[in-house]
XYZ file of C-alpha atoms in Angstrom:
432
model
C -23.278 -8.168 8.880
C -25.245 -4.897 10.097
C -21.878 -3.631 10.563
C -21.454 -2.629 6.944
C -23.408 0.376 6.093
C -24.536 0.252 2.037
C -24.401 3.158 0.026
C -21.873 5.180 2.855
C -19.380 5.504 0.738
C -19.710 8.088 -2.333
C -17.872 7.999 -5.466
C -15.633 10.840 -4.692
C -15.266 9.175 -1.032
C -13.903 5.747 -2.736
C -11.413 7.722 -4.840
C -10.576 9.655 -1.314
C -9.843 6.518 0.021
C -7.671 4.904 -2.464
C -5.468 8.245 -3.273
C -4.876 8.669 0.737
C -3.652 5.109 0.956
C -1.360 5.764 -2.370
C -0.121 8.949 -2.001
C 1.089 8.605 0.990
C 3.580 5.857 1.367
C 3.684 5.869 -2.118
C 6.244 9.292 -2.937
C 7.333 10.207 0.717
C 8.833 6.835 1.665
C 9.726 5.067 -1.316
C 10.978 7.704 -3.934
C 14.265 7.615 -2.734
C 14.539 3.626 -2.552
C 13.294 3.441 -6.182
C 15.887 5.753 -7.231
C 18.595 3.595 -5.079
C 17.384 0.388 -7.386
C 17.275 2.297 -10.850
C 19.558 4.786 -10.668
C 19.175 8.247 -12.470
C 15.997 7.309 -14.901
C 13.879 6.316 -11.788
C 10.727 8.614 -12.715
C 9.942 6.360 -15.428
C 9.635 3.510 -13.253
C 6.876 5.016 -11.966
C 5.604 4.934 -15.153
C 6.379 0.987 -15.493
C 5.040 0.748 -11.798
C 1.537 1.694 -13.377
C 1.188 0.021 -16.102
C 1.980 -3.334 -14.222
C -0.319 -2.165 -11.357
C -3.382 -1.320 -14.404
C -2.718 -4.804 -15.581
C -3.223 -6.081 -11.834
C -6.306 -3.940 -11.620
C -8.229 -5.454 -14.334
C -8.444 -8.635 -12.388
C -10.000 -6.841 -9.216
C -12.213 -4.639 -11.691
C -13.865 -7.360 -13.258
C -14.117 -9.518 -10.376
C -15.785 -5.865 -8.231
C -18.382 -5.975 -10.860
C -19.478 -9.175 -10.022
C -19.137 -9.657 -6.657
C -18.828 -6.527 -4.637
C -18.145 -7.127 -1.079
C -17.111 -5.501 2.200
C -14.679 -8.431 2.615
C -12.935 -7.271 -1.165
C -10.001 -9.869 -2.018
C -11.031 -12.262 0.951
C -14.690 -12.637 -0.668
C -12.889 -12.471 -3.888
C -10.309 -15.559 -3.304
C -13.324 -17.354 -1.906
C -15.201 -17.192 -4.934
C -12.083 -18.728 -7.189
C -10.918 -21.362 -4.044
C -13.481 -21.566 -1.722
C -13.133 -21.507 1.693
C -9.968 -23.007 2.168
C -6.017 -22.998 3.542
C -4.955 -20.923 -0.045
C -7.390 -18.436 0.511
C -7.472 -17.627 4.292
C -3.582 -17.859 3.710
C -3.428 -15.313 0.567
C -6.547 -13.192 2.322
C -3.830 -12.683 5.815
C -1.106 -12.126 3.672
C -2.950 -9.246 1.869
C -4.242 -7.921 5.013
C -0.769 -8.037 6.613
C 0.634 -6.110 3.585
C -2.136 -3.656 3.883
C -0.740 -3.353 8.046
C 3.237 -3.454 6.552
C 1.780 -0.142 4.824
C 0.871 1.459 8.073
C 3.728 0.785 9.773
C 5.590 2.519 6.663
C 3.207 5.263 6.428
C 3.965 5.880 10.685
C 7.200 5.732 10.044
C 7.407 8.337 7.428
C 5.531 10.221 9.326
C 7.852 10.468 11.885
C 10.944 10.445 9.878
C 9.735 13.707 8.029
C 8.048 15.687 11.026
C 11.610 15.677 12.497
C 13.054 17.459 9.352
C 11.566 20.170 10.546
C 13.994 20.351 13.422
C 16.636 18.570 11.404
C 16.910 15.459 14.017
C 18.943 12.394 12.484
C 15.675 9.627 10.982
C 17.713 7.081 13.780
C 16.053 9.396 16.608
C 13.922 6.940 18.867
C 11.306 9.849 18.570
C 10.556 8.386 14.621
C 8.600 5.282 16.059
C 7.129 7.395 18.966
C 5.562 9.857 16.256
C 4.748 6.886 14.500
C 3.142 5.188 17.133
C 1.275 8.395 17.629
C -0.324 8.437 14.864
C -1.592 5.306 14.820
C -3.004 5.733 17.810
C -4.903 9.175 16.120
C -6.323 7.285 13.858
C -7.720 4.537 15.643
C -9.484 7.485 17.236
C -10.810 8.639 13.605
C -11.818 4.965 12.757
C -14.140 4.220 15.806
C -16.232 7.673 14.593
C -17.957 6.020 11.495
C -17.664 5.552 7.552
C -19.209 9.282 6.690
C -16.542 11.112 9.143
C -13.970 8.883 7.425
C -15.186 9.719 3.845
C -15.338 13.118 4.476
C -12.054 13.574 6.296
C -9.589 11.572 3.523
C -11.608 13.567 1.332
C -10.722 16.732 2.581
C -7.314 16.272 2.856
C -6.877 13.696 -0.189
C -7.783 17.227 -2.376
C -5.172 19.458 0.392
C -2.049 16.837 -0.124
C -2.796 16.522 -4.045
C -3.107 20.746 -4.155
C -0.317 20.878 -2.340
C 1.917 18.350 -4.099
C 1.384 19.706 -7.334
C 2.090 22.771 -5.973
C 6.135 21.535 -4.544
C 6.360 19.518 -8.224
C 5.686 22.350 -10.399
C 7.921 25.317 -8.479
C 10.749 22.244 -8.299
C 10.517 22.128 -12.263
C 10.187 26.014 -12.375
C 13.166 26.184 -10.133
C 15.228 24.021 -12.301
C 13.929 25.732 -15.500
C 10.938 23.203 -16.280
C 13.978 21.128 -17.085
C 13.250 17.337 -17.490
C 16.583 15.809 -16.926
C 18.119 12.531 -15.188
C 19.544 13.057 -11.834
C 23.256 12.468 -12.437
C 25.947 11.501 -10.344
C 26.589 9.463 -6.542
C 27.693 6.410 -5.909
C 23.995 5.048 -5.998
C 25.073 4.730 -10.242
C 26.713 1.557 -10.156
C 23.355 -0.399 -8.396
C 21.224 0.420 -12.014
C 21.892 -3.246 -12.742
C 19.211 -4.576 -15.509
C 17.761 -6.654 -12.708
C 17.986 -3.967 -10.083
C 16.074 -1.737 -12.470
C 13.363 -4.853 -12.763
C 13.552 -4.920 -8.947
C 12.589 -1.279 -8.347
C 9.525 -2.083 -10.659
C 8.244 -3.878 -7.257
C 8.215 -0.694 -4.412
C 6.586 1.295 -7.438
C 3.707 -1.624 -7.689
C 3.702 -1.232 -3.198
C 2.902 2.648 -4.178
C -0.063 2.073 -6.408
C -1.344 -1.194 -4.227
C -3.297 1.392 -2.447
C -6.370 0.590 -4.993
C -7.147 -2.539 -3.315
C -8.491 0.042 -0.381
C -11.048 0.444 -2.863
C -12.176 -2.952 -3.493
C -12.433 -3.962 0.625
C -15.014 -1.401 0.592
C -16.958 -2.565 -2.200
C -20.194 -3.434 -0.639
C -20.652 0.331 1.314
C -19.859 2.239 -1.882
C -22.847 3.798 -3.488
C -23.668 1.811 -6.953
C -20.380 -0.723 -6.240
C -20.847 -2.516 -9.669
C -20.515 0.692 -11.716
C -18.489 3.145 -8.913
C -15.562 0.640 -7.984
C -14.143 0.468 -11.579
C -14.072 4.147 -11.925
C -12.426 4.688 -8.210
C -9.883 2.582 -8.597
C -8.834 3.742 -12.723
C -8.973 7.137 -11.029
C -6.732 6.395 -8.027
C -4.077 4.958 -10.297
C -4.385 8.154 -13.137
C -4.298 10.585 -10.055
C -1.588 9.124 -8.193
C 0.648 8.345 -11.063
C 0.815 11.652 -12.671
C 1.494 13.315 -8.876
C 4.356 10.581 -8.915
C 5.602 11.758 -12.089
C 5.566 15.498 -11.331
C 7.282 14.882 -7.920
C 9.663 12.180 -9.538
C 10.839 14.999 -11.732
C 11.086 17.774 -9.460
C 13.275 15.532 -7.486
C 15.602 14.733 -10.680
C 16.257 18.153 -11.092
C 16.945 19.372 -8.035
C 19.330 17.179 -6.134
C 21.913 14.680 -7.741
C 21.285 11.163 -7.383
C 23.726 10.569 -4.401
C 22.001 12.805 -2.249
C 18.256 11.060 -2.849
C 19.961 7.896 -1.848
C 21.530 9.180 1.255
C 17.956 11.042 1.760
C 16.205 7.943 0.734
C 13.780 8.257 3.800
C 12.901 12.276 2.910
C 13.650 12.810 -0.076
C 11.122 15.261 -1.078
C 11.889 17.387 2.124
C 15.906 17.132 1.178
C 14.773 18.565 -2.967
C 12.907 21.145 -1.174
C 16.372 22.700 0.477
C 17.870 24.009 -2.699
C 14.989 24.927 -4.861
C 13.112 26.871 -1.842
C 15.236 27.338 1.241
C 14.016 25.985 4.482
C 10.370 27.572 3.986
C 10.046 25.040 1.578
C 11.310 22.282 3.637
C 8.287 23.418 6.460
C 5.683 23.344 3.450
C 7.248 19.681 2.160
C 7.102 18.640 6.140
C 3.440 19.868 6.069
C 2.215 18.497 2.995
C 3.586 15.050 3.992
C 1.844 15.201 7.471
C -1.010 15.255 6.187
C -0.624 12.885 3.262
C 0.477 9.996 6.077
C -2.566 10.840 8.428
C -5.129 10.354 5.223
C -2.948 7.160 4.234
C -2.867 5.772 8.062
C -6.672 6.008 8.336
C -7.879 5.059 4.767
C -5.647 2.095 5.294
C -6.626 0.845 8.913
C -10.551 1.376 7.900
C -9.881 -1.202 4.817
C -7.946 -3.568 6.524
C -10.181 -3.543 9.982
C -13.212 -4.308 7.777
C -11.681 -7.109 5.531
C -10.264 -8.877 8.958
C -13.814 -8.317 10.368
C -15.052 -10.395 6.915
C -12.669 -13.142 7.330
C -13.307 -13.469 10.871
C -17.383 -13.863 10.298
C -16.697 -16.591 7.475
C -14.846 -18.600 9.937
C -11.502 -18.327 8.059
C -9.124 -16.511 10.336
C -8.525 -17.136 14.235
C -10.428 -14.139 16.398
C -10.177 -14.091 20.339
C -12.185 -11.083 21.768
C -9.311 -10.944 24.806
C -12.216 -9.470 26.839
C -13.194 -6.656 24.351
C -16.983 -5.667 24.466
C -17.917 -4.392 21.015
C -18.481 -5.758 17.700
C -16.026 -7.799 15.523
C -15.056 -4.683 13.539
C -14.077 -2.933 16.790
C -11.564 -6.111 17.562
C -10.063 -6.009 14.544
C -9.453 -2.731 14.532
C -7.399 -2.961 17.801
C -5.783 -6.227 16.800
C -4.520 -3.789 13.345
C -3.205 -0.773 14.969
C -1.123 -2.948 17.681
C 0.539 -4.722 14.720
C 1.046 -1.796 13.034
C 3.083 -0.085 16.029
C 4.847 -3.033 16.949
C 6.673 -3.331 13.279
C 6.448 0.481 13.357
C 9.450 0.064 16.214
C 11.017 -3.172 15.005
C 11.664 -2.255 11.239
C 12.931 0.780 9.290
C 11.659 2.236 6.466
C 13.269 -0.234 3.621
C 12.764 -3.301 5.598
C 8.934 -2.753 6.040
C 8.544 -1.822 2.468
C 10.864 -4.932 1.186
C 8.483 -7.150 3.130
C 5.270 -5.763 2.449
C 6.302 -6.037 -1.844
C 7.292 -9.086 -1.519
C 3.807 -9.974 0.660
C 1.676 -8.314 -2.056
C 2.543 -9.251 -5.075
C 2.772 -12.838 -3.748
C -0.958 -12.359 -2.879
C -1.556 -10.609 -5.767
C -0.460 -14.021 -8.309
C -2.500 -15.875 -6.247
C -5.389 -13.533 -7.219
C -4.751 -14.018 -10.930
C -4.261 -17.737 -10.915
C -7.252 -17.923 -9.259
C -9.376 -15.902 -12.097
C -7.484 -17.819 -14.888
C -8.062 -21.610 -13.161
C -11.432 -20.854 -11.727
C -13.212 -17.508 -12.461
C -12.253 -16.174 -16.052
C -15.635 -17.582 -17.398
C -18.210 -16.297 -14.290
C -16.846 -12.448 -14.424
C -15.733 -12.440 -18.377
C -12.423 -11.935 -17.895
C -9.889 -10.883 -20.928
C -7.539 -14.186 -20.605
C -4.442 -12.129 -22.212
C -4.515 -9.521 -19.672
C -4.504 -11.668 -16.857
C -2.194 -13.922 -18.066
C 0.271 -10.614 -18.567
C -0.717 -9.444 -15.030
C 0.226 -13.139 -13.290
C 3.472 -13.012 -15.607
C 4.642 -9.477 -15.354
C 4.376 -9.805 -11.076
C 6.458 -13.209 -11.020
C 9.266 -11.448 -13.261
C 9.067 -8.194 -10.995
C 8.986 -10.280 -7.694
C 12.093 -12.622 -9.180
C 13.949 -9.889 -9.471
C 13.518 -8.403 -6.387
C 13.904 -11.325 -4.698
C 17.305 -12.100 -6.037
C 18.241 -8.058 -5.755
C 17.402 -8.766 -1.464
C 18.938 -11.833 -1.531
C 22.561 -10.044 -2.148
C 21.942 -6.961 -0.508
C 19.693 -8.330 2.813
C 19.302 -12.136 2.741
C 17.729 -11.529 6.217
C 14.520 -10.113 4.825
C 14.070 -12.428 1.966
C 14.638 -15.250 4.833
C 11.792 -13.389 7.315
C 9.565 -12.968 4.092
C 9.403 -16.488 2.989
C 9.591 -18.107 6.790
C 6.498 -15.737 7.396
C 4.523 -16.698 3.925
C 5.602 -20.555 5.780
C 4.010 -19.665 9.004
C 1.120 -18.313 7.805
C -0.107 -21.329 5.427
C 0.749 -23.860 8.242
C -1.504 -21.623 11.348
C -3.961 -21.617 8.533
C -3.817 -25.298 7.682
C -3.973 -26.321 11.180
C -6.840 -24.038 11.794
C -9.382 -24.974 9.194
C -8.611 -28.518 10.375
C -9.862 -28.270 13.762
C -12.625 -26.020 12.811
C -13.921 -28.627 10.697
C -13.015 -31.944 12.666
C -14.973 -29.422 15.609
């Protein structure tokens, strides 16, 4: 375990992390498929989206505090299951997520660098740039925690200035005016359920927290420092959502954010500050994906590497030298690109809700059945955390299941797969 470094990760570099992963995939990729779901009031979702996610957080919170750990939800499920099929399965299906995320943060990258030269999202050159970037920040990854911490630092604080920045002339634009986006054919999908439904990509844009608690171990004072990272990566991110949400509203009806799902933000920027704008949108979300890409692939890398030394996941070196951590990495960045090329943008995030907040009732259950007692858990806000999720993930279910059956059929088949591999594997570990 020499591999993880204690005390390389500051305060201020945890909260780094957990905005870049947040902000990034967050507002840029799934603003405009929020608003699709709950029609012309979709800011406040974002405001629903939090609160659910703040009741999700206590669980990780309380459970940080008392065991902080480099391996984060895998040491976590561990703790309430032990070493079993349920939580090497729920562990893979929250790193997967976390890799979903990449692949949606690549793609976004892509889909908004080519606003700037106003080539149709369906270009081929969307996954290239994608792919590109992912290969970047494998670069970044292999150069070490306090080049990491420094860098999503850095440009965590550039994105946020800059984002604030686009929100606030949008509102000054439209005359600080706080009003619904009205009109489109994208009206007649704010179904009750649909609005329930959009509840779950505003819980994938906040999900970046858990970044946070895979890094537990290497942050400076974990039991105190991880609770305050990850309240301040939901606070931070939600109002930016808000103020962006807004600026949105009130600049474009709501047909056009639907048809712009993919770049929204670039599309508001055209009427409220001409094509400059659109370059200083284009800019701003550049470097919000590159922070989200890297703070992402570090958690994940390091939480496979976990699994992988407690004997819970499959690893095959395929003739790598290096460390464990160095394997992973690879084996994350090559799933990234491939569903980087497969899937677009609504498709990866469908998946990667459904995924998570799967994962994420597993978590609770866990702390209610097994761990409420050892960590001192409030029993009512757990309970409302398992019980708001299942009602969210219902109704996003049954919303995919009459708009794209395929993905709720890929979702669940790929939940299947993973608990059988998993099954099977622990097995012959043990009969070995």
């Amino acid at each position: 375990m020499s591999n993880y470094k204690e005390n390389s990760l500051t305060l201020l570099g945890a909260i780094g992390l957990g905005t870049g992963v947040m902000i990034s995939a967050g507002i840029f990729a799934l603003l405009g498929q929020v608003a699709e779901l709950a029609g012309m009031w979709f800011p406040f979702i974002f405001i629903v989206g939090g609160i659910v996610t703040g009741f999700s957080a206590y669980s990780y919170v309380k459970m940080s505090n008392e065991f902080p750990s480099a391996g984060g939800i895998g040491m976590f499920l561990v703790k309430a299951y032990g070493k079993g099929t349920l939580t090497a399965s729920a562990s893979l299906l929250m790193a997967i997520s976390m890799v979903i995320n990449q692949s949606l943060v690549a793609r976004t990258f892509g889909t908004y660098t080519l606003q700037i030269f106003q080539i149709d999202q369906s270009s081929v050159l969307v996954p290239l740039l994608g792919v590109g970037l992912l290969v970047f920040a494998f670069i970044v990854n292999i150069s070490g925690n306090r080049f990491i911490q420094t860098f999503t630092s850095i440009v965590s604080l550039l994105k946020i200035m800059g984002l604030v920045i686009f929100a606030i002339g949008g509102l000054w634009v439209a005359g600080f005016s706080i009003s619904p986006a009205e009109g489109g054919s994208g009206a007649q999908n704010s179904t009750a359920v649909g609005i329930i439904a959009s509840v779950a990509l505003t819980i994938l844009s906040f999900k970046g927290f858990t970044t946070i608690t895979n890094s537990g171990s290497e942050i400076v004072k974990p039991k105190k420092n991880v609770g305050r990272a990850i309240i301040a990566s939901i606070l931070i991110s939600l109002v930016i959502y808000l103020l962006l949400a807004w600026a949105v509203s009130s600049n474009l009806p709501l047909s056009q954010i639907i048809a712009a799902k993919d770049y929204s933000l670039a599309e508001a920027a055209r009427p409220a500050f001409g094509e400059y704008g659109v370059w200083f949108t284009v800019g701003i979300a550049i470097i919000a994906t590159i922070s989200g890409i890297i703070a992402s692939v570090f958690a994940v890398s390091r939480m496979l590497a976990m699994l992988t030394d407690m004997k819970l996941i499959p690893h095959k070196h395929f003739g790598m030298p290096g460390q464990i951590q160095k394997h992973t990495l690879v084996y994350t960045i090559v799933l990234a690109m491939i569903l980087t090329v497969v899937f677009d943008l609504s498709r990866i995030a469908s998946v990667g809700a459904i995924l998570y907040l799967v994962m994420d009732m597993i978590v609770h259950w866990g702390v209610l059945k097994h761990l409420r007692d050892k960590i001192n858990a409030k029993i009512g806000i757990v309970w409302t955390a398992l019980i708001l999720d299942m009602v969210v993930l219902l109704a996003f279910l049954w919303v995919k299941a009459t708009t794209d059956w395929l993905i709720v059929v890929v979702s669940v088949m790929f939940i299947i797969f993973i608990f059988v591999v998993e099954r099977v594997f622990l097995r012959d570990r043990r009969e070995e």
